[in-house]
mmCIF file of C-alpha atoms in Angstrom:
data_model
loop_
_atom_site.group_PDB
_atom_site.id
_atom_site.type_symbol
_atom_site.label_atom_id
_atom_site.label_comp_id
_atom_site.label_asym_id
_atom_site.label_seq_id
_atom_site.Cartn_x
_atom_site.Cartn_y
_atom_site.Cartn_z
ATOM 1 C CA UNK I 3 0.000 0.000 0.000
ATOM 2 C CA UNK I 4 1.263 3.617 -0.631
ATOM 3 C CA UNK I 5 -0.083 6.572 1.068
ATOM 4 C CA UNK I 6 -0.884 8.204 -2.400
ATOM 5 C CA UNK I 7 -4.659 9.946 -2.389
ATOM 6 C CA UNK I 8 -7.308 9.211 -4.796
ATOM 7 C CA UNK I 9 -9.945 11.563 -6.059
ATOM 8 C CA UNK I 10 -13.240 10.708 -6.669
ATOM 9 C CA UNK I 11 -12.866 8.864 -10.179
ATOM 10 C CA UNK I 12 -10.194 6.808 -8.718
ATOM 11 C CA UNK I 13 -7.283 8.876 -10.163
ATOM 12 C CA UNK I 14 -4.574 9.633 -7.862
ATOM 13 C CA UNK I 15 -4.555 13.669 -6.903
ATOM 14 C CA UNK I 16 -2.284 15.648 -8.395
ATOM 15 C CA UNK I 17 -0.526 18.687 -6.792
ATOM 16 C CA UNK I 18 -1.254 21.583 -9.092
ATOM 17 C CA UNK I 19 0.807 24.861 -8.422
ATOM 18 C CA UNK I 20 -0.542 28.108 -10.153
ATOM 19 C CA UNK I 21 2.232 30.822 -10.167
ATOM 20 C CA UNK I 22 1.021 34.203 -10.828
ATOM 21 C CA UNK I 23 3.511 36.732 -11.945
ATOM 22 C CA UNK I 24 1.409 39.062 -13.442
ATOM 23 C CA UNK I 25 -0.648 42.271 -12.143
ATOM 24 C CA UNK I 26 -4.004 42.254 -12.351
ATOM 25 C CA UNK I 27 -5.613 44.887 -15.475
ATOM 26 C CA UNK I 28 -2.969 45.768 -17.834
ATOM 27 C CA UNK I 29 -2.908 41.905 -19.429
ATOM 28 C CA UNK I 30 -5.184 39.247 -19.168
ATOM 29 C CA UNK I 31 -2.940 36.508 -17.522
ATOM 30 C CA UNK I 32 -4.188 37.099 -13.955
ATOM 31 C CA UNK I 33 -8.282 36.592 -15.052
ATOM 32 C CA UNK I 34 -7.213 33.841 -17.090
ATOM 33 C CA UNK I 35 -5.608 32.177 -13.897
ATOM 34 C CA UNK I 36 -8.385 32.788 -11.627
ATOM 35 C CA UNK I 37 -10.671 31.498 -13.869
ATOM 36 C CA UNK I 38 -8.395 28.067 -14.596
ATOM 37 C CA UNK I 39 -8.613 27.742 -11.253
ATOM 38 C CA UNK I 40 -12.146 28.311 -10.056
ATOM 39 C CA UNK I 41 -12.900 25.625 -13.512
ATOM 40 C CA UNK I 42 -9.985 23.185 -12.128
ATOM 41 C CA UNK I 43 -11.076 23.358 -8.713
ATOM 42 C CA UNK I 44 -14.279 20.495 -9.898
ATOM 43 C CA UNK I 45 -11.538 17.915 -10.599
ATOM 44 C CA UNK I 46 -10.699 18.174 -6.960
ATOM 45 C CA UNK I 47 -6.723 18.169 -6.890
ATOM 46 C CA UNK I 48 -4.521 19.433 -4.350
ATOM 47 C CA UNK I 49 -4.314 23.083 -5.202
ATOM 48 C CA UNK I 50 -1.573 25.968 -4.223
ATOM 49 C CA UNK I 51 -1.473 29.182 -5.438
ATOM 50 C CA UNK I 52 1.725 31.042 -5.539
ATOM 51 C CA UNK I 53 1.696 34.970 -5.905
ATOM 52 C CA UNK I 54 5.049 35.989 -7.180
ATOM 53 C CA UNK I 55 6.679 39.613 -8.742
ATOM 54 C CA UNK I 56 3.611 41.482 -10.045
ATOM 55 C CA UNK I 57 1.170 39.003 -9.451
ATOM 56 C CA UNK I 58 1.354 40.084 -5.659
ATOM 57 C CA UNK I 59 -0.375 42.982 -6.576
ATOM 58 C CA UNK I 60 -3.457 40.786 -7.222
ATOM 59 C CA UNK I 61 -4.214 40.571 -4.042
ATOM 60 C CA UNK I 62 -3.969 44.204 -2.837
ATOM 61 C CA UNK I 63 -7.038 45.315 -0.693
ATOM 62 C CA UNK I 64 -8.959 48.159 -2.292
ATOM 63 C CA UNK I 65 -9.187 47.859 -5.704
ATOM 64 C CA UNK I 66 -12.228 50.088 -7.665
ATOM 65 C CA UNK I 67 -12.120 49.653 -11.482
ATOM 66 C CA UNK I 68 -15.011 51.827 -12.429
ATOM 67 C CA UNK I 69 -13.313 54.650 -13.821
ATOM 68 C CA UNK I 70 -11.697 52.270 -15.973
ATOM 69 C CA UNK I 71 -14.683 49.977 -17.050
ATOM 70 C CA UNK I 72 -13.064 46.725 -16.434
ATOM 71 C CA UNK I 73 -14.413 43.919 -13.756
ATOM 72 C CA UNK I 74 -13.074 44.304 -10.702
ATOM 73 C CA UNK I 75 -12.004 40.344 -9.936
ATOM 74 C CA UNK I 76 -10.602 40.952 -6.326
ATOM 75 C CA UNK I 77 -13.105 39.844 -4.029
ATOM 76 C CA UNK I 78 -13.109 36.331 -6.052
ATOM 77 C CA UNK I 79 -10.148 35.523 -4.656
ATOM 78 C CA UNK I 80 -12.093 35.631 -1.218
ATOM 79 C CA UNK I 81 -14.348 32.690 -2.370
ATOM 80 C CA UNK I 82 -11.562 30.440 -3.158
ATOM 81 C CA UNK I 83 -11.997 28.968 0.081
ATOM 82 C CA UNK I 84 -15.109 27.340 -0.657
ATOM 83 C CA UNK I 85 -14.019 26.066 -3.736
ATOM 84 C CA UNK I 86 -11.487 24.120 -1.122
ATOM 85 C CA UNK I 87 -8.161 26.061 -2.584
ATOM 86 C CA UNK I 88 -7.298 27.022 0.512
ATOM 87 C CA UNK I 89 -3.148 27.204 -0.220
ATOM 88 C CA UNK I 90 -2.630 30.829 -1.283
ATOM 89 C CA UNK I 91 1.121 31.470 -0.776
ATOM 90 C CA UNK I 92 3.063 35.177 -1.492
ATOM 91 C CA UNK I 93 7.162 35.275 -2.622
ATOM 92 C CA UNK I 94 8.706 37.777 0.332
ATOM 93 C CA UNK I 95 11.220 39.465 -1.482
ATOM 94 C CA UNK I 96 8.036 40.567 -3.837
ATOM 95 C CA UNK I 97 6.462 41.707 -1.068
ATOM 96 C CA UNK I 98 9.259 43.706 0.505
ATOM 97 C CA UNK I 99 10.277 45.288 -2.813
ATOM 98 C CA UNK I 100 6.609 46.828 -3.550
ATOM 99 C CA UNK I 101 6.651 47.530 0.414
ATOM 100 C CA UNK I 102 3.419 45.092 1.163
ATOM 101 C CA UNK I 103 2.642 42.994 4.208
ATOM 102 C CA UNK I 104 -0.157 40.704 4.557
ATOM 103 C CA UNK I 105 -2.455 43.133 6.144
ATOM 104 C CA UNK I 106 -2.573 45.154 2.654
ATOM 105 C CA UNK I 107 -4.009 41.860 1.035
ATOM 106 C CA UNK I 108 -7.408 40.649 0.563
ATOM 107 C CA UNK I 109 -7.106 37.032 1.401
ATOM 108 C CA UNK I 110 -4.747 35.110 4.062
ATOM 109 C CA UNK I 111 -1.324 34.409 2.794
ATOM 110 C CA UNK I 112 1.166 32.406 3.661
ATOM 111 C CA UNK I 113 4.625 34.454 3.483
ATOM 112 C CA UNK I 114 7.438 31.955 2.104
ATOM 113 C CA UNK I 115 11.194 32.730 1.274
ATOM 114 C CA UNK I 116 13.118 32.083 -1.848
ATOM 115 C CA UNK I 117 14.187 28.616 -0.255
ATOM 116 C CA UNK I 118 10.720 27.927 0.669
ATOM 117 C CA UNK I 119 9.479 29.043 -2.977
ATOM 118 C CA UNK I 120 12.192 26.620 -3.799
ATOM 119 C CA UNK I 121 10.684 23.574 -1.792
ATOM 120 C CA UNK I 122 7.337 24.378 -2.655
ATOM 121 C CA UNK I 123 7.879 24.290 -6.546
ATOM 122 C CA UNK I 124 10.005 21.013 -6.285
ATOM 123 C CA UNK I 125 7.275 19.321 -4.449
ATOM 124 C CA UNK I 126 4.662 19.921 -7.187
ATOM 125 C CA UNK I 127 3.593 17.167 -10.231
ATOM 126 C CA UNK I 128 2.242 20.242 -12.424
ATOM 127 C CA UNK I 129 2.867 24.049 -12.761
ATOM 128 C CA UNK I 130 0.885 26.322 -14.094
ATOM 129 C CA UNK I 131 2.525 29.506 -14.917
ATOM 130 C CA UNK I 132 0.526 32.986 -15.618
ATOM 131 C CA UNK P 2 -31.662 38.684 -27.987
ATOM 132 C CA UNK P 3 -33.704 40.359 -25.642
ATOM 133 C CA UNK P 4 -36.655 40.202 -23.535
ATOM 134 C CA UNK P 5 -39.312 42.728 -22.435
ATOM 135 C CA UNK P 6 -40.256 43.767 -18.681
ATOM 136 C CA UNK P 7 -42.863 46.777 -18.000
ATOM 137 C CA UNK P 8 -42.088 48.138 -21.584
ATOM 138 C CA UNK P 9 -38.270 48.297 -21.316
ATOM 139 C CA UNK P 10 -36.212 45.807 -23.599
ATOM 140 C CA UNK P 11 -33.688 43.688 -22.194
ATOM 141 C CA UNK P 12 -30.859 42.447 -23.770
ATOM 142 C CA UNK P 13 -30.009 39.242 -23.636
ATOM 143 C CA UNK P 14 -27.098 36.982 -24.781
ATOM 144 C CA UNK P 15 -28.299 33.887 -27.207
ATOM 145 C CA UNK P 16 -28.346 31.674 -24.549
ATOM 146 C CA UNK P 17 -30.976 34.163 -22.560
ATOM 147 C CA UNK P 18 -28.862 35.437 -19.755
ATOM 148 C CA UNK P 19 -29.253 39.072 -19.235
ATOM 149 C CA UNK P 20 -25.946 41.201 -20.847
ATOM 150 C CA UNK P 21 -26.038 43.950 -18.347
ATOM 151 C CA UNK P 22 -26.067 42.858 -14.650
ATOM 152 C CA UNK P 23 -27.739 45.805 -13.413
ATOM 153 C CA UNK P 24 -30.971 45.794 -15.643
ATOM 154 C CA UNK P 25 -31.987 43.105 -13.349
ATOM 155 C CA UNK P 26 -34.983 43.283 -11.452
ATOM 156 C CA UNK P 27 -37.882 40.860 -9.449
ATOM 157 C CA UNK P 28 -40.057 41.433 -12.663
ATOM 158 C CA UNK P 29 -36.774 40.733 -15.154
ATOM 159 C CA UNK P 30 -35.898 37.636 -13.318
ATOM 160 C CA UNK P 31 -40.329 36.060 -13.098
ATOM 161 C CA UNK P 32 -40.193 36.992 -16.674
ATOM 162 C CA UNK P 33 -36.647 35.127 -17.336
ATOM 163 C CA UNK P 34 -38.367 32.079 -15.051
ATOM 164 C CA UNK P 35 -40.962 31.841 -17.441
ATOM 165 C CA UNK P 36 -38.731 30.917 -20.187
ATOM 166 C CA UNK P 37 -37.468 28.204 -17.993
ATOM 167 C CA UNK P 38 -40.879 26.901 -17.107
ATOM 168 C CA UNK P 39 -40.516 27.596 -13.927
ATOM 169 C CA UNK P 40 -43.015 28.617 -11.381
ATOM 170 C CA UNK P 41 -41.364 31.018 -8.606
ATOM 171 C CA UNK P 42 -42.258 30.190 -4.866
ATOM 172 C CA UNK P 43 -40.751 31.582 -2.396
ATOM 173 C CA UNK P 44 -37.927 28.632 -2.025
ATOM 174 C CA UNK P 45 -37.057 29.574 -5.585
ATOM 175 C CA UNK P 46 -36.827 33.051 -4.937
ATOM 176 C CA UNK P 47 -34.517 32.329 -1.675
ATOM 177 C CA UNK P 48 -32.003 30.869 -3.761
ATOM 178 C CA UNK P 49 -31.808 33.230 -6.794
ATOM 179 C CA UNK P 50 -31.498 35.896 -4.041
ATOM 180 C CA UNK P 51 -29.082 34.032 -1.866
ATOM 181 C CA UNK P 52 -27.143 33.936 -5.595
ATOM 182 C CA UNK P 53 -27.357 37.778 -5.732
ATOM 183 C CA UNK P 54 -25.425 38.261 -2.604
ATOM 184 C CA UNK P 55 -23.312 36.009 -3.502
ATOM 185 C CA UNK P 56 -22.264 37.577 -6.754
ATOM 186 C CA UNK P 57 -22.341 41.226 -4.728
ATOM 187 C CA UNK P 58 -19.750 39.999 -2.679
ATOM 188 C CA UNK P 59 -17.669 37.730 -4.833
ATOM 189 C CA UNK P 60 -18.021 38.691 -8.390
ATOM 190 C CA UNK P 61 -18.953 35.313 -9.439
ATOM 191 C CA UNK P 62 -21.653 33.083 -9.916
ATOM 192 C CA UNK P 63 -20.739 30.314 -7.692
ATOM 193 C CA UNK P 64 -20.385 26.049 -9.133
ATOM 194 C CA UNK P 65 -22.867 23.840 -7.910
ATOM 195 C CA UNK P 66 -20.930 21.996 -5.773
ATOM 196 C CA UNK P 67 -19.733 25.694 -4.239
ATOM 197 C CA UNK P 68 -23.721 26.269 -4.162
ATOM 198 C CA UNK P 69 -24.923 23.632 -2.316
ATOM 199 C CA UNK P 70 -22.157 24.077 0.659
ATOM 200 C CA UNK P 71 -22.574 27.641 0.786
ATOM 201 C CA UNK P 72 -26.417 27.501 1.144
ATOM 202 C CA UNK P 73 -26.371 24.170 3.300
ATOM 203 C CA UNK P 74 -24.124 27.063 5.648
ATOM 204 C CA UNK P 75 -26.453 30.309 5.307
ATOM 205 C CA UNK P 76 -30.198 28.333 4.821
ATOM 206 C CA UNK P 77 -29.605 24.530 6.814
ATOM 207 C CA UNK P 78 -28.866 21.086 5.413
ATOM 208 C CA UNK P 79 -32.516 20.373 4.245
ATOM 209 C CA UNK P 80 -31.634 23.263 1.565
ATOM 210 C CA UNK P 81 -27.589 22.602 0.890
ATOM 211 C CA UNK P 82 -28.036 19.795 -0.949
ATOM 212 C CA UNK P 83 -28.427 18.689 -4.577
ATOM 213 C CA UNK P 84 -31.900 16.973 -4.471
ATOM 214 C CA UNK P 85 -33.617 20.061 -2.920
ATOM 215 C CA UNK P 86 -32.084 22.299 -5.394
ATOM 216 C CA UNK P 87 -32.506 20.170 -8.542
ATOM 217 C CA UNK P 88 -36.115 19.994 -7.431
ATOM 218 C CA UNK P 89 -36.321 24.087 -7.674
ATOM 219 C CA UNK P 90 -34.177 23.810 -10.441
ATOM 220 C CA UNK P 91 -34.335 21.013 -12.450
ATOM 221 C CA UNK P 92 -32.474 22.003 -15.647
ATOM 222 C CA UNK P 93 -29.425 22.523 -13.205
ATOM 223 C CA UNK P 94 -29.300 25.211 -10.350
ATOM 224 C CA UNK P 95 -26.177 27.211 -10.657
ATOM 225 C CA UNK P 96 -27.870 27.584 -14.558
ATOM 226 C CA UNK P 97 -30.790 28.534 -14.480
ATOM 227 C CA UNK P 98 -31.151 29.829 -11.030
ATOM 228 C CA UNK P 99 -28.119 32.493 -12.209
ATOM 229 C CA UNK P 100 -30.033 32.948 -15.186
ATOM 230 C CA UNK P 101 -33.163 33.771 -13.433
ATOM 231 C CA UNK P 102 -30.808 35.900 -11.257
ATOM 232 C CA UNK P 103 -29.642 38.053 -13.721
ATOM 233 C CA UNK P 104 -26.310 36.834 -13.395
ATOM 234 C CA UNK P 105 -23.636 35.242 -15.988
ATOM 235 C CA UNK P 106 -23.472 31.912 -16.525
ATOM 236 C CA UNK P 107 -21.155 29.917 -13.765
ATOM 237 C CA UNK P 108 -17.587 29.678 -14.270
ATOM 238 C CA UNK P 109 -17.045 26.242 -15.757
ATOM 239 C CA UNK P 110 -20.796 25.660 -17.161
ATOM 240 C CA UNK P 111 -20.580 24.680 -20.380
ATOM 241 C CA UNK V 14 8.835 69.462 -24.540
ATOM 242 C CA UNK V 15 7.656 66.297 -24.818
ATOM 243 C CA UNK V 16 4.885 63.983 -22.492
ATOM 244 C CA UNK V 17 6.165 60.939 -22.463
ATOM 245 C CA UNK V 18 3.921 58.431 -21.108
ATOM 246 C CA UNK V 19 4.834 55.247 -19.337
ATOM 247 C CA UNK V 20 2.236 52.157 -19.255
ATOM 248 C CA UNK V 21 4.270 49.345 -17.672
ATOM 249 C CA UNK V 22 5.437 48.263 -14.228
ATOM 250 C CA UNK V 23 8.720 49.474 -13.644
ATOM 251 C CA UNK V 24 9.483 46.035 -11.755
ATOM 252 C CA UNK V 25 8.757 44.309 -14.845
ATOM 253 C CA UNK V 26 10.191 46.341 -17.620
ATOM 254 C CA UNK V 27 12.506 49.259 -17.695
ATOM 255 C CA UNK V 28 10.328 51.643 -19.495
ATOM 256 C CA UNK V 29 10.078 54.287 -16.441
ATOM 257 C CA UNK V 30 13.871 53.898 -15.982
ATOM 258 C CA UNK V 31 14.523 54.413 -19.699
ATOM 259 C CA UNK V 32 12.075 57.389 -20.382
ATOM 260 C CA UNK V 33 13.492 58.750 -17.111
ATOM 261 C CA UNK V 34 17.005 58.851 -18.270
ATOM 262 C CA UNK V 35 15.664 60.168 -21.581
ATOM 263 C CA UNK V 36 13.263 62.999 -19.971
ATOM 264 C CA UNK V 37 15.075 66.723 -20.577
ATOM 265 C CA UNK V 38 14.523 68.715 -17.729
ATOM 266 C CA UNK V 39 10.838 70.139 -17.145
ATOM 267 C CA UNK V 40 9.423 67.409 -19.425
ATOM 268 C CA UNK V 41 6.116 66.079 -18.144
ATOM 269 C CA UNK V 42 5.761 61.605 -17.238
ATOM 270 C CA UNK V 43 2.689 60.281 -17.217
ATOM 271 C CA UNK V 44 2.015 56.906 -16.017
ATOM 272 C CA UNK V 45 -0.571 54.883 -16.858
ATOM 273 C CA UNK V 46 -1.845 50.853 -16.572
ATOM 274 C CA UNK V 47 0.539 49.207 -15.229
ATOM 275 C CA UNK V 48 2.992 51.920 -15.056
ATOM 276 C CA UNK V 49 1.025 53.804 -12.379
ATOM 277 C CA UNK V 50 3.267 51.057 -9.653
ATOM 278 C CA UNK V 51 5.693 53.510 -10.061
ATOM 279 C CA UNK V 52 3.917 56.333 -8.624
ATOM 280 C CA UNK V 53 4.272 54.400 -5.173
ATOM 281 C CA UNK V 54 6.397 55.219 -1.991
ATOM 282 C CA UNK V 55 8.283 52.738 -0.060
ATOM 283 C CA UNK V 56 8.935 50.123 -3.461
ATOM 284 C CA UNK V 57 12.371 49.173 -4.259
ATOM 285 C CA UNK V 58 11.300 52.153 -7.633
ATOM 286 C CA UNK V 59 10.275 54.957 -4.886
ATOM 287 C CA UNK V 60 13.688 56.805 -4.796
ATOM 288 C CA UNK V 61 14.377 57.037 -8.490
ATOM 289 C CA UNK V 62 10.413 58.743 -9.265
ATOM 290 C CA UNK V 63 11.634 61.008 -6.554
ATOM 291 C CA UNK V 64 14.950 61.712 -7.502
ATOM 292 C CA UNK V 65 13.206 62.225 -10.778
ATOM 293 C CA UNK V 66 10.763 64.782 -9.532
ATOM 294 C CA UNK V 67 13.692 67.322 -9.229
ATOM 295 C CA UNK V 68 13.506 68.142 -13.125
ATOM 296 C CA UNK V 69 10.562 66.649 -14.520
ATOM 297 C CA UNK V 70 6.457 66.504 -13.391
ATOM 298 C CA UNK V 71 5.456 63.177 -12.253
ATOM 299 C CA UNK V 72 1.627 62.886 -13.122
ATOM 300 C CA UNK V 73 -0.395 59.476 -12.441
ATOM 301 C CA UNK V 74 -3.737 58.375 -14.739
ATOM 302 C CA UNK V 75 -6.285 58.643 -11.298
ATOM 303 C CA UNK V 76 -8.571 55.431 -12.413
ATOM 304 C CA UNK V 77 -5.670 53.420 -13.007
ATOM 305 C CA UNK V 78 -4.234 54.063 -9.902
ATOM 306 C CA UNK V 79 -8.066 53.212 -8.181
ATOM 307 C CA UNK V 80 -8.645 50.393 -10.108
ATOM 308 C CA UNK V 81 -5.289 48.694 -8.618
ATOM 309 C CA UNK V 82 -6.224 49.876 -4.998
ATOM 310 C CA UNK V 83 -3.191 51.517 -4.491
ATOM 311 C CA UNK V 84 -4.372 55.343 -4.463
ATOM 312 C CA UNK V 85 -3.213 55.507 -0.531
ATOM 313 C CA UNK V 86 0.437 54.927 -1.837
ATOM 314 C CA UNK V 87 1.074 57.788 -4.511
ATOM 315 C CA UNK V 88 4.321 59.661 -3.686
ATOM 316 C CA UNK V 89 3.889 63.061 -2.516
ATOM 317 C CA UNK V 90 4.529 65.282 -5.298
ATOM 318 C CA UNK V 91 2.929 62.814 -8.110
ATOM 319 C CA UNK V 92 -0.246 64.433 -9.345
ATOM 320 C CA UNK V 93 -3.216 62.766 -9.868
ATOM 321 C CA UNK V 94 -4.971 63.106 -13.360
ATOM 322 C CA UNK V 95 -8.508 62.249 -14.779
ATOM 323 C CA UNK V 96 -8.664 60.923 -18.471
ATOM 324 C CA UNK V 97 -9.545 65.027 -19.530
ATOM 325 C CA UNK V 98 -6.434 66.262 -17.629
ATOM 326 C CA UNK V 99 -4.594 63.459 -19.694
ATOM 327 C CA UNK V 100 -5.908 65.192 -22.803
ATOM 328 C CA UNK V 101 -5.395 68.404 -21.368
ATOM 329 C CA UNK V 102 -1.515 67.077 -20.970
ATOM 330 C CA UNK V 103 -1.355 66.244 -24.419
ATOM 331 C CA UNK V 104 -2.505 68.843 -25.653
ATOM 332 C CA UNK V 105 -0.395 71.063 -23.871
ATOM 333 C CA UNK V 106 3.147 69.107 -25.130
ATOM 334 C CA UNK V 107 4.585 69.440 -28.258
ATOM 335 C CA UNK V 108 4.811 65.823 -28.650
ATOM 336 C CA UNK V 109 4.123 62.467 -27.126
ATOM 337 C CA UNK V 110 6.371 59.723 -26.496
ATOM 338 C CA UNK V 111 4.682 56.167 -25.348
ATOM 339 C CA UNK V 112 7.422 54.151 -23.436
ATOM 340 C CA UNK V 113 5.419 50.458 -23.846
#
């Protein structure tokens, strides 16, 4: 016997990272990712996302995107929860550099370090990179 | 596409989900439920209003899966589950409860 | 003089950098998308929009700066601009040069 899981249809689950690089209205990557993963999260896998470089900015509390007529997709991150991803992680050295913590962030992060980033990336089976 | 409440022309996509969010109203979404052939109680009209709020606070129109746990939560267990809602909604809940809603389709519907 | 305006990140390109170190003195920057991150204070990109503030006008598009929640973070002396003060800008400059 291995401790591997199995999902529902008897596949083994998969760890899945999503690494988001990009900010959130000047190109399409970081709706595109959101919506990959709210459509992925049905096949039940184990989920992370990582918010890296721009893609921090994502996450920053506040956003209002009526003067410039585009959705404003923050709060969605904020339902992610019930759609079980519940592994949101942020690179520090973004942070620091755009002078963030995880109070300026709409979601719960967990703060990881270059080695950590390192570990986390190693221990994945796919990446999905935005 | 469009359909017609109290005079005023809706517009509609080709699947018959309203375009603009905010021409929504009770009278839009009875007239949308009539399409469906679907008879609004007040159980039907808990959900497509729990699905509102939802979408206020989330900007999305939640899965089905998402739906059930989420209203199981806010409304009890004799509501959060697939056979109650599939009763109300028997073409598919997230559907055409968004639809009657006023709401885009679900993420991930196809 | 010219307007040069600036619509990416400065941490992911180095468009603000560039047009900086191509900006004659009393030009007018403004930034725009993406490029209004670097309007902020306290980024690793603070200090060189303020050490560029000394001989050029930093202005900042004011609905992208809303739209990426970050409107409590402008650096003092960066002025805020609707889309008519953008046309206002132009019109105002000779020319206009898009760093993309």
């Amino acid at each position: 016997m291995t401790d591997e899981m199995y999902d529902e249809e008897g596949g083994p689950v998969k760890k899945f990272l999503y690494l988001n690089r990009k900010a959130p209205y000047g190109t399409i990557y970081a709706l595109e990712s959101l919506e990959v993963v709210l459509i992925g999260a049905a096949f039940e896998q184990d989920v992370s996302l990582l918010f890296m470089d721009d893609g921090i900015f994502q996450l920053k509390k506040g956003q209002d995107t009526k003067g410039i007529g585009m959705k404003n997709f923050s709060p969605t991150y904020r339902a992610l929860e019930m759609y079980d991803v519940e592994k949101l992680y942020v690179d520090k050295k973004s942070m620091d550099e755009r002078g963030l913590s995880a109070d300026d962030l709409v979601v719960p992060v967990e703060i990881l370090d270059a080695a950590q980033v390192a570990d986390l990336m190693e221990d994945q089976d796919v990446i999905l990179s935005f | 596409m469009a359909i017609e409440v109290n005079g005023k022309t809706l517009e509609t996509d080709e699947e018959g989900y309203l375009v603009n969010l905010a021409d929504w109203t009770e009278d839009a979404g009875a007239i949308i439920a009539t399409t469906e052939n679907i008879d609004m109680t007040e159980n039907h009209w808990e959900v497509v209003n729990f699905l509102r709020e939802y979408y206020d606070e989330y900007q999305i129109a939640p899965a089905v899966r998402v739906l059930t746990k989420a209203i199981g939560k806010k409304l009890g267990p004799e509501k959060g589950n697939s056979k109650y809602l599939y009763e109300l909604f028997p073409y598919g809940p997230a559907k055409q409860a968004c639809k009657i809603a006023g709401l885009p389709k679900p993420t991930g519907c196809v | 003089m010219i307007l040069h305006t600036v619509n990416k990140s400065p941490f992911e390109k180095n468009s603000l950098e560039r047009c900086i170190e191509s900006a004659k003195d009393g030009a007018a920057i403004l930034l725009i998308e993406d490029g209004v991150y670097g309007a902020l204070n306290n980024t690793a990109y603070s200090d060189m929009a303020q050490n560029a503030m000394k001989t050029v006008k930093i202005y900042a598009l004011a609905p992208d700066v809303q739209a990426r929640g970050v409107g409590d973070r402008v650096l003092d002396g960066v002025e805020l601009v609707d889309y008519n003060g953008f046309v206002d800008l132009a019109e105002s400059h000779s020319k206009v040069q898009a760093w993309l």
